GROMACS .gro file of N, CA and C in nm:
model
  402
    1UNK      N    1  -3.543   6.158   0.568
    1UNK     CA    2  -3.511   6.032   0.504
    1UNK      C    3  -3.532   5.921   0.605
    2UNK      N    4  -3.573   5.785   0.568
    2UNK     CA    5  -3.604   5.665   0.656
    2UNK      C    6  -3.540   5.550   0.585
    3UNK      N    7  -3.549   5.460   0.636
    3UNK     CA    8  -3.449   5.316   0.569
    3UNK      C    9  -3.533   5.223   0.615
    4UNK      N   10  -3.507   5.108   0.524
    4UNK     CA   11  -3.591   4.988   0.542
    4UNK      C   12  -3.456   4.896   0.596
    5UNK      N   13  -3.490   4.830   0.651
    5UNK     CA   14  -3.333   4.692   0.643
    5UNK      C   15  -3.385   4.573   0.606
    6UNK      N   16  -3.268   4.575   0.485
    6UNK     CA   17  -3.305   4.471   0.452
    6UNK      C   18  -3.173   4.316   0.501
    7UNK      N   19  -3.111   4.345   0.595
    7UNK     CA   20  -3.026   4.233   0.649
    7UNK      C   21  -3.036   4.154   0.732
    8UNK      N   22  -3.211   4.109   0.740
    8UNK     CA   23  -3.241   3.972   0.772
    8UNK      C   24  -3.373   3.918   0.677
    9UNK      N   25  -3.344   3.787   0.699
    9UNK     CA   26  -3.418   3.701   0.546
    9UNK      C   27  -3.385   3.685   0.449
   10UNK      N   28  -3.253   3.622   0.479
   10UNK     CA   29  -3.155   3.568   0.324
   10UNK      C   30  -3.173   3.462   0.338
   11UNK      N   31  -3.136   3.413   0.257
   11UNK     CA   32  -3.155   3.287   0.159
   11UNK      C   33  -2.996   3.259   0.097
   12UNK      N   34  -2.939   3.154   0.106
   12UNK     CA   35  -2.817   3.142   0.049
   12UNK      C   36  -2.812   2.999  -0.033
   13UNK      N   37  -2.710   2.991  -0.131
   13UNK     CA   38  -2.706   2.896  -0.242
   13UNK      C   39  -2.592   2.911  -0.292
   14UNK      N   40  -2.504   2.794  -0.385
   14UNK     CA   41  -2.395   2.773  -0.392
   14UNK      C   42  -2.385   2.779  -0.533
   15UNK      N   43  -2.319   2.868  -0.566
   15UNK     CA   44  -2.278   2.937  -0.691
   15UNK      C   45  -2.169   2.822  -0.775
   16UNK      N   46  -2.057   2.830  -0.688
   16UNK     CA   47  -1.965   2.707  -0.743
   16UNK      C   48  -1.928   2.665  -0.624
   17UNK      N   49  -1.841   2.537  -0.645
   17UNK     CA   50  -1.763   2.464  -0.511
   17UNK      C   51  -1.719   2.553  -0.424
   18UNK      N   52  -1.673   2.681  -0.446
   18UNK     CA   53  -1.595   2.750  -0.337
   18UNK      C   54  -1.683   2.912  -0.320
   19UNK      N   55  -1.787   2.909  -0.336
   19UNK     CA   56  -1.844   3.043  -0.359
   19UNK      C   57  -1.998   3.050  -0.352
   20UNK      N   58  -2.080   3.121  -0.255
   20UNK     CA   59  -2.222   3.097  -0.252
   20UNK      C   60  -2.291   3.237  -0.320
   21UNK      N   61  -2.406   3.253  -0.379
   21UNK     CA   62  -2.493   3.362  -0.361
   21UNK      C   63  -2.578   3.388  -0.257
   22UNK      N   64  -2.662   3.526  -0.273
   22UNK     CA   65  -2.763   3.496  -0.146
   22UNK      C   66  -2.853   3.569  -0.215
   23UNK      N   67  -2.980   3.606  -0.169
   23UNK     CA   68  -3.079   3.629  -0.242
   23UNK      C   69  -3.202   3.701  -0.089
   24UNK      N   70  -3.240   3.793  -0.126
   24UNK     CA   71  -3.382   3.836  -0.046
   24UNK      C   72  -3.478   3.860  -0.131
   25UNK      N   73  -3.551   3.843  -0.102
   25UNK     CA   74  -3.693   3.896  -0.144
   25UNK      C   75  -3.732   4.001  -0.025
   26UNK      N   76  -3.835   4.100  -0.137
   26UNK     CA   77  -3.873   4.209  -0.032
   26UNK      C   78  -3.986   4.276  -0.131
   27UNK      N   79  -4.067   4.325  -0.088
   27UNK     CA   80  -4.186   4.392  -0.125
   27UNK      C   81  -4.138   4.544  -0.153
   28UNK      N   82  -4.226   4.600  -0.302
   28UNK     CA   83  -4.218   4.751  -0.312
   28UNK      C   84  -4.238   4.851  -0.205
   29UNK      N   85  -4.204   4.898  -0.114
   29UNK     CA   86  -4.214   5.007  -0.050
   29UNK      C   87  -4.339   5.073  -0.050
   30UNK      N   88  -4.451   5.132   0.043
   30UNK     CA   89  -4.583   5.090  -0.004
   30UNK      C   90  -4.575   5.299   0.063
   31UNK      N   91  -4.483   5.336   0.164
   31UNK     CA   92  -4.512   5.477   0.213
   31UNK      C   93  -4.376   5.549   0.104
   32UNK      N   94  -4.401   5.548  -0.052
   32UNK     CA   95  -4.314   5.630  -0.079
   32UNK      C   96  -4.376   5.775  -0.193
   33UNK      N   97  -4.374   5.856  -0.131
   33UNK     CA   98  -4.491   5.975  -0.169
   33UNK      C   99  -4.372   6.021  -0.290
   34UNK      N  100  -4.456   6.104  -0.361
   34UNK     CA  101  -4.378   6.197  -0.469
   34UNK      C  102  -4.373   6.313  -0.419
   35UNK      N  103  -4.212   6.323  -0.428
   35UNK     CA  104  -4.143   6.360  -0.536
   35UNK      C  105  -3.999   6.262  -0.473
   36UNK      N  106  -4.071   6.160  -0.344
   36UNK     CA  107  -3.964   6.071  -0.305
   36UNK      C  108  -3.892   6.040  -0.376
   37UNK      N  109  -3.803   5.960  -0.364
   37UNK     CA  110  -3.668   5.846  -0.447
   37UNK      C  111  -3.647   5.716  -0.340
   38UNK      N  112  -3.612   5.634  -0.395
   38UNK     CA  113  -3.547   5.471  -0.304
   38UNK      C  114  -3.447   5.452  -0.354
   39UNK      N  115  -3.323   5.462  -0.278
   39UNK     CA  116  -3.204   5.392  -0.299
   39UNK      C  117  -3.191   5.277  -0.239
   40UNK      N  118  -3.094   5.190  -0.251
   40UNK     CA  119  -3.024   5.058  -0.218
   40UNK      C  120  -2.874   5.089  -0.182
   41UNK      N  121  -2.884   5.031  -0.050
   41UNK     CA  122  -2.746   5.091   0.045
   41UNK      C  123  -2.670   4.950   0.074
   42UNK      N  124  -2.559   4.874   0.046
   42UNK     CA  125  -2.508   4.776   0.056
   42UNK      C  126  -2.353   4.826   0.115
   43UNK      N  127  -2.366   4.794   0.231
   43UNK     CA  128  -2.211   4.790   0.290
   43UNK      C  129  -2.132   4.666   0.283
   44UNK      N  130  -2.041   4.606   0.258
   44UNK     CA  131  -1.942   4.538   0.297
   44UNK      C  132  -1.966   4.432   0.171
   45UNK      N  133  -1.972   4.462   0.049
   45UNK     CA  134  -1.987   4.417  -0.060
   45UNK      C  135  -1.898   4.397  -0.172
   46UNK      N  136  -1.780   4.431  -0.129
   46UNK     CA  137  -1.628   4.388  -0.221
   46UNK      C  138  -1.649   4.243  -0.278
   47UNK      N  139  -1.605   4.265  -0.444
   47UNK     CA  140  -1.596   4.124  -0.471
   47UNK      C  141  -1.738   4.018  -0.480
   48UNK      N  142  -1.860   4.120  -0.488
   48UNK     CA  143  -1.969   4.122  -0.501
   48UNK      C  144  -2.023   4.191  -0.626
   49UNK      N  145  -2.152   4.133  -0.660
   49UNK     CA  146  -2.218   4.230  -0.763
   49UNK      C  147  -2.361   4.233  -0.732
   50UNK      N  148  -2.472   4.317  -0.691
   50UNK     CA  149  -2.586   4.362  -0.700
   50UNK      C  150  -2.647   4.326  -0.819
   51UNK      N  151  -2.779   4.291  -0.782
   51UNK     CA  152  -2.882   4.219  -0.903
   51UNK      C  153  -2.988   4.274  -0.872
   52UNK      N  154  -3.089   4.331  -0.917
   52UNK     CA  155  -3.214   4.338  -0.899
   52UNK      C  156  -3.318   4.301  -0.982
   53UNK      N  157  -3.411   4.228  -0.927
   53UNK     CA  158  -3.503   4.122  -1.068
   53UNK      C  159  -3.440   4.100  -1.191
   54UNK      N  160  -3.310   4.078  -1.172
   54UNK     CA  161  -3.220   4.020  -1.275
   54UNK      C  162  -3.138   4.105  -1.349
   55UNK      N  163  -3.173   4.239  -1.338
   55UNK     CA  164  -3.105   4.390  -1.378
   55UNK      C  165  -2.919   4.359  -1.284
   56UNK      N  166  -2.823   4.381  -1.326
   56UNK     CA  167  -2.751   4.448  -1.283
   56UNK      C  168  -2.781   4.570  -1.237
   57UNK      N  169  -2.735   4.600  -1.097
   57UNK     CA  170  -2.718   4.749  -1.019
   57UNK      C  171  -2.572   4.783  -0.990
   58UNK      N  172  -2.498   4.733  -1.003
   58UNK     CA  173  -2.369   4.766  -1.010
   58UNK      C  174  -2.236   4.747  -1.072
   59UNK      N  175  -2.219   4.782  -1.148
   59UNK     CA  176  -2.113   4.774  -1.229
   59UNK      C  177  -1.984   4.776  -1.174
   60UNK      N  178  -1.928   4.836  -1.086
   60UNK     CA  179  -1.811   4.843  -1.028
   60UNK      C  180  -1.823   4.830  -0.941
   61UNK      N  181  -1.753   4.739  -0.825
   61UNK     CA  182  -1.797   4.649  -0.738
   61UNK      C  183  -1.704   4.752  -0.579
   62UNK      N  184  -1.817   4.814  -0.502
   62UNK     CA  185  -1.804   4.907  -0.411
   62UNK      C  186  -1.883   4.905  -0.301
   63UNK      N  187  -1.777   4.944  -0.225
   63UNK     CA  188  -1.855   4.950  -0.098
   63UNK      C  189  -1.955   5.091  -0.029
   64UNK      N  190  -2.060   5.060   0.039
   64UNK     CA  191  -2.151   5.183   0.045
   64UNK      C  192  -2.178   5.287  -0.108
   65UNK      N  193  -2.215   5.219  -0.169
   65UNK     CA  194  -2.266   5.317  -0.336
   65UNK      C  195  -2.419   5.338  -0.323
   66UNK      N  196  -2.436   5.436  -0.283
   66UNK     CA  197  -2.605   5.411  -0.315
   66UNK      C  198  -2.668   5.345  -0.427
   67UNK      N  199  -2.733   5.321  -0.487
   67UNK     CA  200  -2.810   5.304  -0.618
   67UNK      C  201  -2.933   5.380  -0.583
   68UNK      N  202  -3.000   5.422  -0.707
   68UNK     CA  203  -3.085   5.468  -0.726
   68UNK      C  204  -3.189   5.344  -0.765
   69UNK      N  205  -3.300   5.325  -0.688
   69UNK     CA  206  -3.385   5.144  -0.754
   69UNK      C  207  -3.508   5.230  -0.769
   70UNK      N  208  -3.601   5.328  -0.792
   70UNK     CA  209  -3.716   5.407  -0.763
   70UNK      C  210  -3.782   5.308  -0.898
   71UNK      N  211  -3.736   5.337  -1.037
   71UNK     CA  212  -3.831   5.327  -1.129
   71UNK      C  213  -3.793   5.146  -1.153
   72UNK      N  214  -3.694   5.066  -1.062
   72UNK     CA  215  -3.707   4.967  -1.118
   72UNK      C  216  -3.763   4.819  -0.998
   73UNK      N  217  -3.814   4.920  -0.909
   73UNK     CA  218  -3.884   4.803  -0.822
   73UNK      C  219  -4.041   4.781  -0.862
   74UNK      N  220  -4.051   4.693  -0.864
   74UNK     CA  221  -4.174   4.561  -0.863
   74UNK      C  222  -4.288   4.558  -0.736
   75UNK      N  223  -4.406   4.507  -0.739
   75UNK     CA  224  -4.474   4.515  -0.621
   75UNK      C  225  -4.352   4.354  -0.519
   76UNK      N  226  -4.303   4.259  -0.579
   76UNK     CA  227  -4.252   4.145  -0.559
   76UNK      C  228  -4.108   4.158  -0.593
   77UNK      N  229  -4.043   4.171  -0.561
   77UNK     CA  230  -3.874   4.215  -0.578
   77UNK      C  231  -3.734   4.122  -0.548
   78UNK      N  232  -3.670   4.058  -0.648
   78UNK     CA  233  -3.586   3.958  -0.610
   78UNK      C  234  -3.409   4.005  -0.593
   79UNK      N  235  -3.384   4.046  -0.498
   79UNK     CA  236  -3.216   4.089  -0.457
   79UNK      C  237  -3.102   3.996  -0.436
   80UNK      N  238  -3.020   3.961  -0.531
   80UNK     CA  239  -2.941   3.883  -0.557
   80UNK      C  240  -2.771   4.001  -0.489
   81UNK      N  241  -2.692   3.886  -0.394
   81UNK     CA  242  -2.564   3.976  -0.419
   81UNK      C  243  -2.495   3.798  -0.453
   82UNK      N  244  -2.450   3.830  -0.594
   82UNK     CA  245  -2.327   3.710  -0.630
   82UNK      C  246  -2.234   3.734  -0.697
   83UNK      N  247  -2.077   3.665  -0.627
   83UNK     CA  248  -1.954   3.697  -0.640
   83UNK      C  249  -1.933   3.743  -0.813
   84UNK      N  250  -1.857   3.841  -0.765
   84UNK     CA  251  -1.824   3.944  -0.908
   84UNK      C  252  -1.820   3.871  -1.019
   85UNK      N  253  -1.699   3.762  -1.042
   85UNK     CA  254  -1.725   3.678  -1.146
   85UNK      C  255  -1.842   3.637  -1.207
   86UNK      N  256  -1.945   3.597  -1.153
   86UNK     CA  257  -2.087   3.573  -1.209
   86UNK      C  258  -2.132   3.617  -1.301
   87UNK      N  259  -2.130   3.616  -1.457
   87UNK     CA  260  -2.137   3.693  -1.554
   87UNK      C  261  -2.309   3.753  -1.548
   88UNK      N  262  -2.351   3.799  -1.673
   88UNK     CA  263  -2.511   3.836  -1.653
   88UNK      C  264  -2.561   3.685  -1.731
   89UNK      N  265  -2.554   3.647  -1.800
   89UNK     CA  266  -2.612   3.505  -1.785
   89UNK      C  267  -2.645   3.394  -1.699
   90UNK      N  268  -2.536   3.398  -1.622
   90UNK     CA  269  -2.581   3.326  -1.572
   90UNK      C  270  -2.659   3.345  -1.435
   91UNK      N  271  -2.660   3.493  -1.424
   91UNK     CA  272  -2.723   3.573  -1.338
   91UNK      C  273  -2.819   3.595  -1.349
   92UNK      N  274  -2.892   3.593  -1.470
   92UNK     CA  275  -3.061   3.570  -1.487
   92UNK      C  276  -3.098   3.432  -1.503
   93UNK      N  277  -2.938   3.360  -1.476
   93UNK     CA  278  -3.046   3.195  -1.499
   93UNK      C  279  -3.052   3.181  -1.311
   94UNK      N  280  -2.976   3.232  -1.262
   94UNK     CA  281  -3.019   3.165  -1.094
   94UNK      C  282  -3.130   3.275  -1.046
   95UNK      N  283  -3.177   3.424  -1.150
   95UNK     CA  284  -3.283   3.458  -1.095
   95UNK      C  285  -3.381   3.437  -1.157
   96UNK      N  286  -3.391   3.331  -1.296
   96UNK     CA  287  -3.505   3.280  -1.301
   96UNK      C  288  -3.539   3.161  -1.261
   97UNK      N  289  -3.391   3.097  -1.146
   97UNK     CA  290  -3.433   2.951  -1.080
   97UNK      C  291  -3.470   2.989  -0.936
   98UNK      N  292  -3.483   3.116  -0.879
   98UNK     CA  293  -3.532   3.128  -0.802
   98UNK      C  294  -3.626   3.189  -0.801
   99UNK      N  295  -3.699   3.278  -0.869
   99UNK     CA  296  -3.846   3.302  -0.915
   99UNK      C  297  -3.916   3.172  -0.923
  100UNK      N  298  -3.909   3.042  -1.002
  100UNK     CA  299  -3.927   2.920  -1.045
  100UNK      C  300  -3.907   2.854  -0.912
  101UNK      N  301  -3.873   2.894  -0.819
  101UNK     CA  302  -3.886   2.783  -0.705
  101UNK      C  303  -3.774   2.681  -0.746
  102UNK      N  304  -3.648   2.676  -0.821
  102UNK     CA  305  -3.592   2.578  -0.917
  102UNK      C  306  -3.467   2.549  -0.816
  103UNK      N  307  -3.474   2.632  -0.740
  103UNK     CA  308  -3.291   2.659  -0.640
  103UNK      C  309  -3.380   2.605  -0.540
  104UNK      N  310  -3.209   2.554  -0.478
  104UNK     CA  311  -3.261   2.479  -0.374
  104UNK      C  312  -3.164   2.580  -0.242
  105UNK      N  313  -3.208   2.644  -0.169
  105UNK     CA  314  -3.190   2.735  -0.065
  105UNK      C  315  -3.172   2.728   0.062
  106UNK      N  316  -3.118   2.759   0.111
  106UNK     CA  317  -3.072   2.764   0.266
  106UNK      C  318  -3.102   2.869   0.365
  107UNK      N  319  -3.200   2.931   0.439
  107UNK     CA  320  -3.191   3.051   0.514
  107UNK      C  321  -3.116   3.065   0.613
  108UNK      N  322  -3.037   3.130   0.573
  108UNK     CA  323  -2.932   3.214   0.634
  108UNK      C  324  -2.894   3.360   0.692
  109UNK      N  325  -2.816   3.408   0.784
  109UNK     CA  326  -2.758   3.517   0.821
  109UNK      C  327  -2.666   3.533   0.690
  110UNK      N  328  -2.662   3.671   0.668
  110UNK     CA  329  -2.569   3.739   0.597
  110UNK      C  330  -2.432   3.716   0.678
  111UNK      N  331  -2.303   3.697   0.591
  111UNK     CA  332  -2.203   3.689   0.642
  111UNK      C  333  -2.177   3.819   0.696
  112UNK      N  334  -2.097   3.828   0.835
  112UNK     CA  335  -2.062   3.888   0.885
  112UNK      C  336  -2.028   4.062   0.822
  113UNK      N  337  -1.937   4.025   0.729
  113UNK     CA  338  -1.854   4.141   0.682
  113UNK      C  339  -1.982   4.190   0.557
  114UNK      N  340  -2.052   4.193   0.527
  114UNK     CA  341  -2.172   4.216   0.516
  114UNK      C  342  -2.291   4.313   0.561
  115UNK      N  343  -2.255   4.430   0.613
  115UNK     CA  344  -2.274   4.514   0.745
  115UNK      C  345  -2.405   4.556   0.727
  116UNK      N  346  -2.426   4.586   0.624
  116UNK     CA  347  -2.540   4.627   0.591
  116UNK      C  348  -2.599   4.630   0.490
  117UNK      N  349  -2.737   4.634   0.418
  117UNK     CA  350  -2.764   4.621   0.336
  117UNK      C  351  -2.979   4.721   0.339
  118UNK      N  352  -2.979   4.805   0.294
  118UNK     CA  353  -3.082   4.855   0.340
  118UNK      C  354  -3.183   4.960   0.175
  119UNK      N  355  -3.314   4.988   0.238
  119UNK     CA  356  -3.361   5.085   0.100
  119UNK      C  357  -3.341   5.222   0.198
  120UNK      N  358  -3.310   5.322   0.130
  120UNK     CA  359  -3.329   5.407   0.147
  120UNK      C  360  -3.421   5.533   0.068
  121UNK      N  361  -3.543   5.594   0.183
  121UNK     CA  362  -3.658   5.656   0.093
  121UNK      C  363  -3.654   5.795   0.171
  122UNK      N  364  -3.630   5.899   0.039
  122UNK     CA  365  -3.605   6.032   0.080
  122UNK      C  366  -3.649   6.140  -0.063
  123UNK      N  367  -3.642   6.221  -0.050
  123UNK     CA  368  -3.641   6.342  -0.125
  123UNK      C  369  -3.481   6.342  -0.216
  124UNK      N  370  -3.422   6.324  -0.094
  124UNK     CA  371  -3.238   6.358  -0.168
  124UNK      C  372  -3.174   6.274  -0.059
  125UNK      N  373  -3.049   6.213  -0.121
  125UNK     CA  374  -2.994   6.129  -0.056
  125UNK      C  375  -2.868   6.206   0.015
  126UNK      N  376  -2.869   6.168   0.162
  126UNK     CA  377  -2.824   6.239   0.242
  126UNK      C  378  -2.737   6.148   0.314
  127UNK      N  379  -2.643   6.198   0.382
  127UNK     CA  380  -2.524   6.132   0.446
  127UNK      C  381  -2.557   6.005   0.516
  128UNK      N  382  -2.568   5.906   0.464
  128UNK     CA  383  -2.637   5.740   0.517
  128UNK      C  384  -2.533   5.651   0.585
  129UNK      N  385  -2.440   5.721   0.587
  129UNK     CA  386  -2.349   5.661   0.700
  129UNK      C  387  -2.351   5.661   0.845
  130UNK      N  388  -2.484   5.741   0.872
  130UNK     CA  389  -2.466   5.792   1.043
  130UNK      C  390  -2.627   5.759   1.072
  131UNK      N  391  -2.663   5.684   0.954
  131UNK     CA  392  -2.766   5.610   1.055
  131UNK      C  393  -2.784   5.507   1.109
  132UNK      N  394  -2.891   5.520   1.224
  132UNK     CA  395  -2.888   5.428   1.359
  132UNK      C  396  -2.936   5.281   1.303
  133UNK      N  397  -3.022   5.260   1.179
  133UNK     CA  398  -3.069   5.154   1.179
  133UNK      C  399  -2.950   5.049   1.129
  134UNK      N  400  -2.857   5.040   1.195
  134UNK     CA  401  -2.771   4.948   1.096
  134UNK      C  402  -2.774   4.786   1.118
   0.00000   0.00000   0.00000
């Protein structure tokens, strides 16, 4: 198994007065052979919700959950994490204002408590807590 990281090249934006989103972009994974799989590894994500090209990926809001993303990445891929409250409406309207160039963005470091955030490409998903790329 190998990992991509994805916890630099955010982009951040202000959801409401007291609360921001953040957003990466990242390209389909170009070395993933069959009978591979790609998960999405997000540490320190409480009080958060996972988006992918506007899909919800997480329903219950947890820390280190793999997801499974294989059949729903894009050659062009838009990764949204915004605070749980954020319903799905209005969660495909800030990922179709940032597809649209429509948001106005800030590049930023991931907040701290934020630890990680990575793809993971393997056969079977295997104990991803004890790797080095963090």
């Amino acid at each position: 198994m190998h990992s991509i990281s994805l916890t630099a090249a955010w982009s951040s934006f202000p959801v409401t007065e007291e609360s921001r989103g953040w957003a990466r972009w990242f390209g389909e994974p170009t070395n993933v052979a069959s009978p591979e799989q790609v998960w999405l590894v997000a540490e320190g994500v409480e009080q958060r919700r996972l988006w992918l090209n506007g899909d919800r990926l997480t329903e219950e809001v947890t820390t280190r959950s793999p997801v499974l993303v294989t059949s729903r990445l894009q050659r062009r891929n838009l990764l949204l994490l915004l605070p749980a409250e954020v319903d799905a409406a209005a969660a495909r309207s800030w990922t179709s204002a940032l597809m649209e160039g429509r948001c106005e963005v800030t590049r930023q470091s991931l907040p701290r408590e934020l630890t990680r955030v990575a793809l993971l490409i393997g056969k079977e998903l295997v104990d991803f807590g004890t790797s080095p790329d963090r």
